[in-house]
């Protein structure tokens, strides 16, 4: 038995950023019966310049990566394109604008801008990509013409100019300016394509104008009635499947326009304030959804014999302006994602708006931004360019003298703001150095790595703030590549190169528990192991540097078969599935490393990428990390990757690795040394033994804390569960498959969460021969005795971390002494985040 004391902490003032734009990587296919392609992604642009990449995973909604922004940057519009490929597997590309004259293309695999194009005009306010064609629909005579097959991008500026860009040959180039219509220089606030050659623009002068991109001339103009002599702003434009144009404006009206004679068909007073965003859909193009500054989300459909549009229903999902929407429909998957000033993405059912529930995605990141140094009772948080370090005071049986003091129980020891413009991608704090050497703080952006030495002041100092000293890094370091059969004494120069560590940047930084090594995952997912050189100096700061050489760990070659995992072709099933849709590919992005973990003894290392591939290594000499046999690939990226602490009886055994895939709530224990399922997972097959309540959770897991070698605490944004991996779990009578979820959430096609290496390895007879890849049945019925081996609660909101603080110690309890641990529950609830003033209909 263990006594757990909880510190509920809400002093970490993590500031979420407003959502300004949303875009799916694929166009909707509402008439298709196929499920969404595995390459489908959602890009979320935020006002701080960051872009989040989400994988819907048929309803699991996993936050895969973040393209970090920077100081004074913003994302105002996003657009996806797909390069032409005869097989429909062209490269998917992401573009953004941000109130400047530049269009930026992003490299998802590195998180860096791939290229910039200055349009040499006014600031860009809007952007839209040309409608995409399936490879089979491209005429034979155009397939060899790069310009004819490439998607165009049109951008609108603040002086009323439209600029046409080309994505041909994997590049981004300027094509031409479209002829400006009229003398007015009104901002182009919204853009939409009626077809592949016709662009519709909404301006800030109460006008909607139409251009033919082939001639570059304005071919039509439509006017929105001015309000009290003031110009009306056309904030949003969409085109229905039938070709009709839908607009949303600053009067709160949604207008429907006939695209044949360019006249107004119908006007609906939809919102009490500005209508800011629109989406269209439906199998027959008969559904429209709008969002506005009045926090309202409304649905419109064609009804009756008159075929006129009418409002079906409206809801208030958001607490502030609804600024952006993105819709995707294919097969049973039909959703609209909305976001705005309240910073929270919300998944709204599109096809069944009035009958299905919505899903609110977490306000806090799915990747941990809060860590702790338990022995020193320190908690560190990171966001944008800022790092804060607190110290939690020890528990006391006496009440504090001032109960109203909001800072009681903690002290802010350090606040560090980086001088560079890029946002922090990772930060890690080492354990305390010997001889009062303080701590080593490693911080990375996408462009550089910095190290700091943090030391406590002298005992008689007036302040307890940590002393911060920057550690100078060597200008260049030798990097030695370690192969699978590498000899540590080899001096082959072909396996060496040089690296400017301070300028290479990193996606993940992590100190080993013993503080002797620093793991560096570069932006392009190279695995670099650095050895720390620390020389203690009594009564002065220690000499700290990174020793040369660095060692690059092998990950294996990326084969064409592995790359094809990112763009599988679903099998047709039925008449509606006969049309083959292009899936595209993200290339090496699926091999982006997202999780890394050291074992408690610092002897083992585990990595997991977006494809679900787990790589493990064992330290066989002071400088040699030997790859272990491969572990069965997960069906999705791991949200939890953590080594189980060794048992006191087997202190050297630290090979058990806990992994939790993003698409299922099925925990698995692997033996890293052999690459097989651990005995516990063999005795507790998933999903039969997964708790039904845990399997039904909608938020992905984001962190884990091992209480000891038996019990682990796993948490998400709104829940905490405890699991005892030393006991057998009761088997569910029907398995823990979430078959009763709403359609908007989707259902995983593989409830086990593991990908068998062959089709025959899932049989019972081949389980032992396959080295534990198969999931065998455990013999006989289970008896439920006493307390269950798991427990969960949903009482927390906006959970940033569930972190140990202080050491493990024995305390007196009824019946004898028990082990006691302290845990900091770090929260950032949505209601605690400040919002600007919002629209009030009563005023």
PDB file of N, CA and C in Angstrom, residues 58-144:
ATOM      1  N   UNK A  58      -9.999   8.599 -37.358  1.00  0.00           N
ATOM      2  CA  UNK A  58     -11.394   8.121 -37.321  1.00  0.00           C
ATOM      3  C   UNK A  58     -12.081   8.446 -36.003  1.00  0.00           C
ATOM      4  N   UNK A  59     -11.674   9.534 -35.373  1.00  0.00           N
ATOM      5  CA  UNK A  59     -12.361   9.989 -34.168  1.00  0.00           C
ATOM      6  C   UNK A  59     -11.485  10.139 -32.948  1.00  0.00           C
ATOM      7  N   UNK A  60     -10.234   9.636 -32.978  1.00  0.00           N
ATOM      8  CA  UNK A  60      -9.369   9.736 -31.792  1.00  0.00           C
ATOM      9  C   UNK A  60      -8.742  11.123 -31.664  1.00  0.00           C
ATOM     10  N   UNK A  61      -8.520  11.855 -32.767  1.00  0.00           N
ATOM     11  CA  UNK A  61      -8.004  13.221 -32.784  1.00  0.00           C
ATOM     12  C   UNK A  61      -6.711  13.349 -31.993  1.00  0.00           C
ATOM     13  N   UNK A  62      -5.632  12.943 -32.667  1.00  0.00           N
ATOM     14  CA  UNK A  62      -4.306  12.973 -32.063  1.00  0.00           C
ATOM     15  C   UNK A  62      -3.536  14.188 -32.567  1.00  0.00           C
ATOM     16  N   UNK A  63      -3.004  14.980 -31.652  1.00  0.00           N
ATOM     17  CA  UNK A  63      -2.163  16.132 -31.987  1.00  0.00           C
ATOM     18  C   UNK A  63      -0.760  15.611 -32.264  1.00  0.00           C
ATOM     19  N   UNK A  64      -0.408  15.495 -33.559  1.00  0.00           N
ATOM     20  CA  UNK A  64       0.843  14.854 -33.940  1.00  0.00           C
ATOM     21  C   UNK A  64       2.060  15.745 -33.741  1.00  0.00           C
ATOM     22  N   UNK A  65       1.993  16.977 -34.224  1.00  0.00           N
ATOM     23  CA  UNK A  65       3.167  17.840 -34.169  1.00  0.00           C
ATOM     24  C   UNK A  65       2.741  19.294 -34.220  1.00  0.00           C
ATOM     25  N   UNK A  66       3.689  20.166 -33.915  1.00  0.00           N
ATOM     26  CA  UNK A  66       3.465  21.603 -33.958  1.00  0.00           C
ATOM     27  C   UNK A  66       4.592  22.263 -34.738  1.00  0.00           C
ATOM     28  N   UNK A  67       4.219  23.058 -35.725  1.00  0.00           N
ATOM     29  CA  UNK A  67       5.188  23.879 -36.445  1.00  0.00           C
ATOM     30  C   UNK A  67       5.303  25.174 -35.645  1.00  0.00           C
ATOM     31  N   UNK A  68       6.376  25.287 -34.879  1.00  0.00           N
ATOM     32  CA  UNK A  68       6.496  26.366 -33.902  1.00  0.00           C
ATOM     33  C   UNK A  68       6.575  27.724 -34.584  1.00  0.00           C
ATOM     34  N   UNK A  69       5.882  28.688 -33.999  1.00  0.00           N
ATOM     35  CA  UNK A  69       5.894  30.053 -34.507  1.00  0.00           C
ATOM     36  C   UNK A  69       7.022  30.856 -33.887  1.00  0.00           C
ATOM     37  N   UNK A  70       6.812  32.157 -33.806  1.00  0.00           N
ATOM     38  CA  UNK A  70       7.843  33.027 -33.262  1.00  0.00           C
ATOM     39  C   UNK A  70       7.278  34.365 -32.867  1.00  0.00           C
ATOM     40  N   UNK A  71       8.141  35.206 -32.353  1.00  0.00           N
ATOM     41  CA  UNK A  71       7.740  36.527 -31.883  1.00  0.00           C
ATOM     42  C   UNK A  71       7.187  37.366 -33.033  1.00  0.00           C
ATOM     43  N   UNK A  72       6.059  38.040 -32.768  1.00  0.00           N
ATOM     44  CA  UNK A  72       5.412  38.951 -33.726  1.00  0.00           C
ATOM     45  C   UNK A  72       5.037  38.247 -35.029  1.00  0.00           C
ATOM     46  N   UNK A  73       4.715  36.959 -34.954  1.00  0.00           N
ATOM     47  CA  UNK A  73       4.255  36.225 -36.125  1.00  0.00           C
ATOM     48  C   UNK A  73       2.804  35.809 -35.919  1.00  0.00           C
ATOM     49  N   UNK A  74       2.128  35.561 -37.024  1.00  0.00           N
ATOM     50  CA  UNK A  74       0.724  35.160 -36.958  1.00  0.00           C
ATOM     51  C   UNK A  74       0.416  34.285 -38.161  1.00  0.00           C
ATOM     52  N   UNK A  75      -0.596  33.442 -38.002  1.00  0.00           N
ATOM     53  CA  UNK A  75      -1.127  32.637 -39.098  1.00  0.00           C
ATOM     54  C   UNK A  75      -2.554  33.103 -39.342  1.00  0.00           C
ATOM     55  N   UNK A  76      -2.830  33.585 -40.555  1.00  0.00           N
ATOM     56  CA  UNK A  76      -4.162  34.109 -40.851  1.00  0.00           C
ATOM     57  C   UNK A  76      -4.931  33.262 -41.857  1.00  0.00           C
ATOM     58  N   UNK A  77      -4.254  32.401 -42.606  1.00  0.00           N
ATOM     59  CA  UNK A  77      -4.942  31.503 -43.536  1.00  0.00           C
ATOM     60  C   UNK A  77      -4.026  30.345 -43.857  1.00  0.00           C
ATOM     61  N   UNK A  78      -4.631  29.174 -44.112  1.00  0.00           N
ATOM     62  CA  UNK A  78      -3.900  27.965 -44.448  1.00  0.00           C
ATOM     63  C   UNK A  78      -4.501  27.346 -45.708  1.00  0.00           C
ATOM     64  N   UNK A  79      -3.672  26.672 -46.479  1.00  0.00           N
ATOM     65  CA  UNK A  79      -4.153  25.983 -47.678  1.00  0.00           C
ATOM     66  C   UNK A  79      -3.264  24.783 -47.946  1.00  0.00           C
ATOM     67  N   UNK A  80      -3.899  23.665 -48.331  1.00  0.00           N
ATOM     68  CA  UNK A  80      -3.192  22.455 -48.712  1.00  0.00           C
ATOM     69  C   UNK A  80      -3.270  22.277 -50.227  1.00  0.00           C
ATOM     70  N   UNK A  81      -2.207  21.769 -50.832  1.00  0.00           N
ATOM     71  CA  UNK A  81      -2.226  21.348 -52.229  1.00  0.00           C
ATOM     72  C   UNK A  81      -1.633  19.952 -52.318  1.00  0.00           C
ATOM     73  N   UNK A  82      -1.834  19.318 -53.479  1.00  0.00           N
ATOM     74  CA  UNK A  82      -1.261  18.000 -53.719  1.00  0.00           C
ATOM     75  C   UNK A  82      -0.609  17.987 -55.092  1.00  0.00           C
ATOM     76  N   UNK A  83       0.646  17.597 -55.140  1.00  0.00           N
ATOM     77  CA  UNK A  83       1.349  17.477 -56.416  1.00  0.00           C
ATOM     78  C   UNK A  83       0.734  16.356 -57.248  1.00  0.00           C
ATOM     79  N   UNK A  84       0.793  16.540 -58.562  1.00  0.00           N
ATOM     80  CA  UNK A  84       0.214  15.534 -59.447  1.00  0.00           C
ATOM     81  C   UNK A  84       1.067  14.267 -59.449  1.00  0.00           C
ATOM     82  N   UNK A  85       0.392  13.137 -59.412  1.00  0.00           N
ATOM     83  CA  UNK A  85       1.022  11.839 -59.530  1.00  0.00           C
ATOM     84  C   UNK A  85       0.032  10.912 -60.215  1.00  0.00           C
ATOM     85  N   UNK A  86       0.488  10.164 -61.190  1.00  0.00           N
ATOM     86  CA  UNK A  86      -0.417   9.321 -61.971  1.00  0.00           C
ATOM     87  C   UNK A  86      -1.134   8.279 -61.122  1.00  0.00           C
ATOM     88  N   UNK A  87      -0.528   7.897 -59.984  1.00  0.00           N
ATOM     89  CA  UNK A  87      -1.147   6.931 -59.094  1.00  0.00           C
ATOM     90  C   UNK A  87      -1.954   7.587 -57.982  1.00  0.00           C
ATOM     91  N   UNK A  88      -2.015   8.920 -57.975  1.00  0.00           N
ATOM     92  CA  UNK A  88      -2.772   9.624 -56.941  1.00  0.00           C
ATOM     93  C   UNK A  88      -2.051   9.742 -55.622  1.00  0.00           C
ATOM     94  N   UNK A  89      -0.724   9.495 -55.591  1.00  0.00           N
ATOM     95  CA  UNK A  89       0.055   9.546 -54.346  1.00  0.00           C
ATOM     96  C   UNK A  89       1.024  10.718 -54.366  1.00  0.00           C
ATOM     97  N   UNK A  90       0.577  11.870 -54.874  1.00  0.00           N
ATOM     98  CA  UNK A  90       1.429  13.041 -54.901  1.00  0.00           C
ATOM     99  C   UNK A  90       1.681  13.613 -53.525  1.00  0.00           C
ATOM    100  N   UNK A  91       2.736  14.419 -53.417  1.00  0.00           N
ATOM    101  CA  UNK A  91       3.122  15.011 -52.143  1.00  0.00           C
ATOM    102  C   UNK A  91       2.093  16.043 -51.700  1.00  0.00           C
ATOM    103  N   UNK A  92       1.649  15.942 -50.444  1.00  0.00           N
ATOM    104  CA  UNK A  92       0.753  16.934 -49.856  1.00  0.00           C
ATOM    105  C   UNK A  92       1.589  18.074 -49.304  1.00  0.00           C
ATOM    106  N   UNK A  93       1.177  19.316 -49.596  1.00  0.00           N
ATOM    107  CA  UNK A  93       1.961  20.498 -49.227  1.00  0.00           C
ATOM    108  C   UNK A  93       1.076  21.501 -48.499  1.00  0.00           C
ATOM    109  N   UNK A  94       1.658  22.177 -47.497  1.00  0.00           N
ATOM    110  CA  UNK A  94       0.927  23.116 -46.647  1.00  0.00           C
ATOM    111  C   UNK A  94       1.499  24.521 -46.809  1.00  0.00           C
ATOM    112  N   UNK A  95       0.597  25.510 -47.014  1.00  0.00           N
ATOM    113  CA  UNK A  95       0.985  26.909 -47.189  1.00  0.00           C
ATOM    114  C   UNK A  95       0.258  27.766 -46.160  1.00  0.00           C
ATOM    115  N   UNK A  96       0.887  28.908 -45.827  1.00  0.00           N
ATOM    116  CA  UNK A  96       0.276  29.819 -44.858  1.00  0.00           C
ATOM    117  C   UNK A  96       0.588  31.259 -45.224  1.00  0.00           C
ATOM    118  N   UNK A  97      -0.247  32.175 -44.708  1.00  0.00           N
ATOM    119  CA  UNK A  97       0.008  33.610 -44.787  1.00  0.00           C
ATOM    120  C   UNK A  97      -0.175  34.188 -43.395  1.00  0.00           C
ATOM    121  N   UNK A  98       0.360  35.417 -43.190  1.00  0.00           N
ATOM    122  CA  UNK A  98       0.268  36.014 -41.862  1.00  0.00           C
ATOM    123  C   UNK A  98       0.411  37.516 -41.854  1.00  0.00           C
ATOM    124  N   UNK A  99      -0.481  38.219 -42.570  1.00  0.00           N
ATOM    125  CA  UNK A  99      -0.485  39.689 -42.561  1.00  0.00           C
ATOM    126  C   UNK A  99       0.864  40.260 -43.010  1.00  0.00           C
ATOM    127  N   UNK A 100       1.455  39.654 -44.022  1.00  0.00           N
ATOM    128  CA  UNK A 100       2.675  40.171 -44.613  1.00  0.00           C
ATOM    129  C   UNK A 100       2.555  40.005 -46.121  1.00  0.00           C
ATOM    130  N   UNK A 101       3.609  40.280 -46.848  1.00  0.00           N
ATOM    131  CA  UNK A 101       3.585  40.114 -48.300  1.00  0.00           C
ATOM    132  C   UNK A 101       4.095  38.748 -48.719  1.00  0.00           C
ATOM    133  N   UNK A 102       4.317  37.849 -47.767  1.00  0.00           N
ATOM    134  CA  UNK A 102       4.984  36.576 -48.030  1.00  0.00           C
ATOM    135  C   UNK A 102       4.015  35.412 -47.882  1.00  0.00           C
ATOM    136  N   UNK A 103       4.129  34.444 -48.798  1.00  0.00           N
ATOM    137  CA  UNK A 103       3.462  33.146 -48.681  1.00  0.00           C
ATOM    138  C   UNK A 103       4.526  32.128 -48.290  1.00  0.00           C
ATOM    139  N   UNK A 104       4.250  31.329 -47.267  1.00  0.00           N
ATOM    140  CA  UNK A 104       5.222  30.382 -46.733  1.00  0.00           C
ATOM    141  C   UNK A 104       4.749  28.955 -46.965  1.00  0.00           C
ATOM    142  N   UNK A 105       5.654  28.122 -47.479  1.00  0.00           N
ATOM    143  CA  UNK A 105       5.397  26.681 -47.543  1.00  0.00           C
ATOM    144  C   UNK A 105       6.169  26.003 -46.418  1.00  0.00           C
ATOM    145  N   UNK A 106       5.527  25.028 -45.760  1.00  0.00           N
ATOM    146  CA  UNK A 106       6.100  24.391 -44.582  1.00  0.00           C
ATOM    147  C   UNK A 106       6.543  22.970 -44.892  1.00  0.00           C
ATOM    148  N   UNK A 107       7.631  22.576 -44.279  1.00  0.00           N
ATOM    149  CA  UNK A 107       8.118  21.202 -44.339  1.00  0.00           C
ATOM    150  C   UNK A 107       7.650  20.500 -43.067  1.00  0.00           C
ATOM    151  N   UNK A 108       6.664  19.619 -43.197  1.00  0.00           N
ATOM    152  CA  UNK A 108       6.115  18.954 -42.016  1.00  0.00           C
ATOM    153  C   UNK A 108       7.147  18.056 -41.345  1.00  0.00           C
ATOM    154  N   UNK A 109       8.058  17.486 -42.119  1.00  0.00           N
ATOM    155  CA  UNK A 109       9.018  16.540 -41.556  1.00  0.00           C
ATOM    156  C   UNK A 109      10.048  17.215 -40.657  1.00  0.00           C
ATOM    157  N   UNK A 110      10.346  18.490 -40.887  1.00  0.00           N
ATOM    158  CA  UNK A 110      11.338  19.192 -40.071  1.00  0.00           C
ATOM    159  C   UNK A 110      10.723  20.286 -39.202  1.00  0.00           C
ATOM    160  N   UNK A 111       9.493  20.683 -39.496  1.00  0.00           N
ATOM    161  CA  UNK A 111       8.872  21.760 -38.744  1.00  0.00           C
ATOM    162  C   UNK A 111       9.372  23.131 -39.124  1.00  0.00           C
ATOM    163  N   UNK A 112      10.110  23.235 -40.223  1.00  0.00           N
ATOM    164  CA  UNK A 112      10.681  24.500 -40.658  1.00  0.00           C
ATOM    165  C   UNK A 112      10.009  24.966 -41.949  1.00  0.00           C
ATOM    166  N   UNK A 113      10.067  26.263 -42.226  1.00  0.00           N
ATOM    167  CA  UNK A 113       9.591  26.724 -43.536  1.00  0.00           C
ATOM    168  C   UNK A 113      10.449  26.126 -44.654  1.00  0.00           C
ATOM    169  N   UNK A 114       9.793  25.622 -45.671  1.00  0.00           N
ATOM    170  CA  UNK A 114      10.539  25.062 -46.808  1.00  0.00           C
ATOM    171  C   UNK A 114      10.953  26.162 -47.772  1.00  0.00           C
ATOM    172  N   UNK A 115      10.055  27.123 -47.989  1.00  0.00           N
ATOM    173  CA  UNK A 115      10.383  28.247 -48.870  1.00  0.00           C
ATOM    174  C   UNK A 115       9.425  29.389 -48.594  1.00  0.00           C
ATOM    175  N   UNK A 116       9.859  30.590 -48.950  1.00  0.00           N
ATOM    176  CA  UNK A 116       9.044  31.795 -48.855  1.00  0.00           C
ATOM    177  C   UNK A 116       8.940  32.418 -50.242  1.00  0.00           C
ATOM    178  N   UNK A 117       7.791  33.001 -50.521  1.00  0.00           N
ATOM    179  CA  UNK A 117       7.608  33.737 -51.775  1.00  0.00           C
ATOM    180  C   UNK A 117       7.047  35.114 -51.453  1.00  0.00           C
ATOM    181  N   UNK A 118       7.824  36.145 -51.757  1.00  0.00           N
ATOM    182  CA  UNK A 118       7.369  37.521 -51.562  1.00  0.00           C
ATOM    183  C   UNK A 118       6.578  37.937 -52.792  1.00  0.00           C
ATOM    184  N   UNK A 119       5.316  38.300 -52.575  1.00  0.00           N
ATOM    185  CA  UNK A 119       4.428  38.642 -53.688  1.00  0.00           C
ATOM    186  C   UNK A 119       4.581  40.095 -54.140  1.00  0.00           C
ATOM    187  N   UNK A 120       5.430  40.860 -53.472  1.00  0.00           N
ATOM    188  CA  UNK A 120       5.741  42.228 -53.907  1.00  0.00           C
ATOM    189  C   UNK A 120       4.484  43.077 -54.108  1.00  0.00           C
ATOM    190  N   UNK A 121       3.713  43.189 -53.060  1.00  0.00           N
ATOM    191  CA  UNK A 121       2.501  44.003 -53.107  1.00  0.00           C
ATOM    192  C   UNK A 121       2.103  44.390 -51.707  1.00  0.00           C
ATOM    193  N   UNK A 122       0.808  44.572 -51.509  1.00  0.00           N
ATOM    194  CA  UNK A 122       0.316  44.880 -50.178  1.00  0.00           C
ATOM    195  C   UNK A 122       0.293  43.643 -49.298  1.00  0.00           C
ATOM    196  N   UNK A 123      -0.047  43.864 -48.039  1.00  0.00           N
ATOM    197  CA  UNK A 123      -0.145  42.743 -47.100  1.00  0.00           C
ATOM    198  C   UNK A 123      -1.246  41.791 -47.549  1.00  0.00           C
ATOM    199  N   UNK A 124      -0.970  40.496 -47.447  1.00  0.00           N
ATOM    200  CA  UNK A 124      -1.913  39.465 -47.901  1.00  0.00           C
ATOM    201  C   UNK A 124      -2.930  39.196 -46.798  1.00  0.00           C
ATOM    202  N   UNK A 125      -4.212  39.253 -47.166  1.00  0.00           N
ATOM    203  CA  UNK A 125      -5.300  39.057 -46.211  1.00  0.00           C
ATOM    204  C   UNK A 125      -6.030  37.736 -46.400  1.00  0.00           C
ATOM    205  N   UNK A 126      -5.936  37.131 -47.566  1.00  0.00           N
ATOM    206  CA  UNK A 126      -6.715  35.915 -47.818  1.00  0.00           C
ATOM    207  C   UNK A 126      -5.971  35.034 -48.806  1.00  0.00           C
ATOM    208  N   UNK A 127      -6.315  33.743 -48.792  1.00  0.00           N
ATOM    209  CA  UNK A 127      -5.650  32.776 -49.656  1.00  0.00           C
ATOM    210  C   UNK A 127      -6.588  31.602 -49.893  1.00  0.00           C
ATOM    211  N   UNK A 128      -6.514  31.025 -51.106  1.00  0.00           N
ATOM    212  CA  UNK A 128      -7.331  29.860 -51.417  1.00  0.00           C
ATOM    213  C   UNK A 128      -6.624  29.046 -52.494  1.00  0.00           C
ATOM    214  N   UNK A 129      -6.724  27.708 -52.380  1.00  0.00           N
ATOM    215  CA  UNK A 129      -6.099  26.804 -53.344  1.00  0.00           C
ATOM    216  C   UNK A 129      -7.126  26.350 -54.375  1.00  0.00           C
ATOM    217  N   UNK A 130      -6.658  26.170 -55.603  1.00  0.00           N
ATOM    218  CA  UNK A 130      -7.499  25.716 -56.712  1.00  0.00           C
ATOM    219  C   UNK A 130      -8.097  24.344 -56.392  1.00  0.00           C
ATOM    220  N   UNK A 131      -9.351  24.098 -56.816  1.00  0.00           N
ATOM    221  CA  UNK A 131      -9.950  22.778 -56.575  1.00  0.00           C
ATOM    222  C   UNK A 131      -9.065  21.660 -57.114  1.00  0.00           C
ATOM    223  N   UNK A 132      -8.976  20.599 -56.353  1.00  0.00           N
ATOM    224  CA  UNK A 132      -8.092  19.487 -56.675  1.00  0.00           C
ATOM    225  C   UNK A 132      -8.794  18.492 -57.596  1.00  0.00           C
ATOM    226  N   UNK A 133      -8.032  17.949 -58.535  1.00  0.00           N
ATOM    227  CA  UNK A 133      -8.561  16.912 -59.414  1.00  0.00           C
ATOM    228  C   UNK A 133      -7.935  15.568 -59.071  1.00  0.00           C
ATOM    229  N   UNK A 134      -8.730  14.497 -59.182  1.00  0.00           N
ATOM    230  CA  UNK A 134      -8.159  13.169 -59.063  1.00  0.00           C
ATOM    231  C   UNK A 134      -7.276  12.893 -60.270  1.00  0.00           C
ATOM    232  N   UNK A 135      -6.260  12.069 -60.087  1.00  0.00           N
ATOM    233  CA  UNK A 135      -5.334  11.770 -61.176  1.00  0.00           C
ATOM    234  C   UNK A 135      -6.057  11.175 -62.374  1.00  0.00           C
ATOM    235  N   UNK A 136      -7.093  10.373 -62.129  1.00  0.00           N
ATOM    236  CA  UNK A 136      -7.816   9.745 -63.233  1.00  0.00           C
ATOM    237  C   UNK A 136      -8.621  10.749 -64.038  1.00  0.00           C
ATOM    238  N   UNK A 137      -8.912  11.923 -63.460  1.00  0.00           N
ATOM    239  CA  UNK A 137      -9.720  12.929 -64.155  1.00  0.00           C
ATOM    240  C   UNK A 137      -8.883  13.887 -64.990  1.00  0.00           C
ATOM    241  N   UNK A 138      -7.588  13.805 -64.921  1.00  0.00           N
ATOM    242  CA  UNK A 138      -6.727  14.693 -65.696  1.00  0.00           C
ATOM    243  C   UNK A 138      -6.682  14.205 -67.140  1.00  0.00           C
ATOM    244  N   UNK A 139      -7.004  15.054 -68.134  1.00  0.00           N
ATOM    245  CA  UNK A 139      -6.959  14.632 -69.539  1.00  0.00           C
ATOM    246  C   UNK A 139      -5.569  14.130 -69.927  1.00  0.00           C
ATOM    247  N   UNK A 140      -5.560  13.198 -70.860  1.00  0.00           N
ATOM    248  CA  UNK A 140      -4.307  12.587 -71.294  1.00  0.00           C
ATOM    249  C   UNK A 140      -3.310  13.617 -71.795  1.00  0.00           C
ATOM    250  N   UNK A 141      -3.828  14.639 -72.552  1.00  0.00           N
ATOM    251  CA  UNK A 141      -2.924  15.613 -73.151  1.00  0.00           C
ATOM    252  C   UNK A 141      -2.304  16.559 -72.130  1.00  0.00           C
ATOM    253  N   UNK A 142      -2.827  16.613 -70.877  1.00  0.00           N
ATOM    254  CA  UNK A 142      -2.295  17.511 -69.857  1.00  0.00           C
ATOM    255  C   UNK A 142      -1.342  16.825 -68.888  1.00  0.00           C
ATOM    256  N   UNK A 143      -1.239  15.518 -68.926  1.00  0.00           N
ATOM    257  CA  UNK A 143      -0.502  14.796 -67.883  1.00  0.00           C
ATOM    258  C   UNK A 143       1.000  15.043 -67.928  1.00  0.00           C
ATOM    259  N   UNK A 144       1.519  15.449 -69.050  1.00  0.00           N
ATOM    260  CA  UNK A 144       2.941  15.729 -69.159  1.00  0.00           C
ATOM    261  C   UNK A 144       3.253  17.212 -68.992  1.00  0.00           C
TER     262      UNK A 144
END
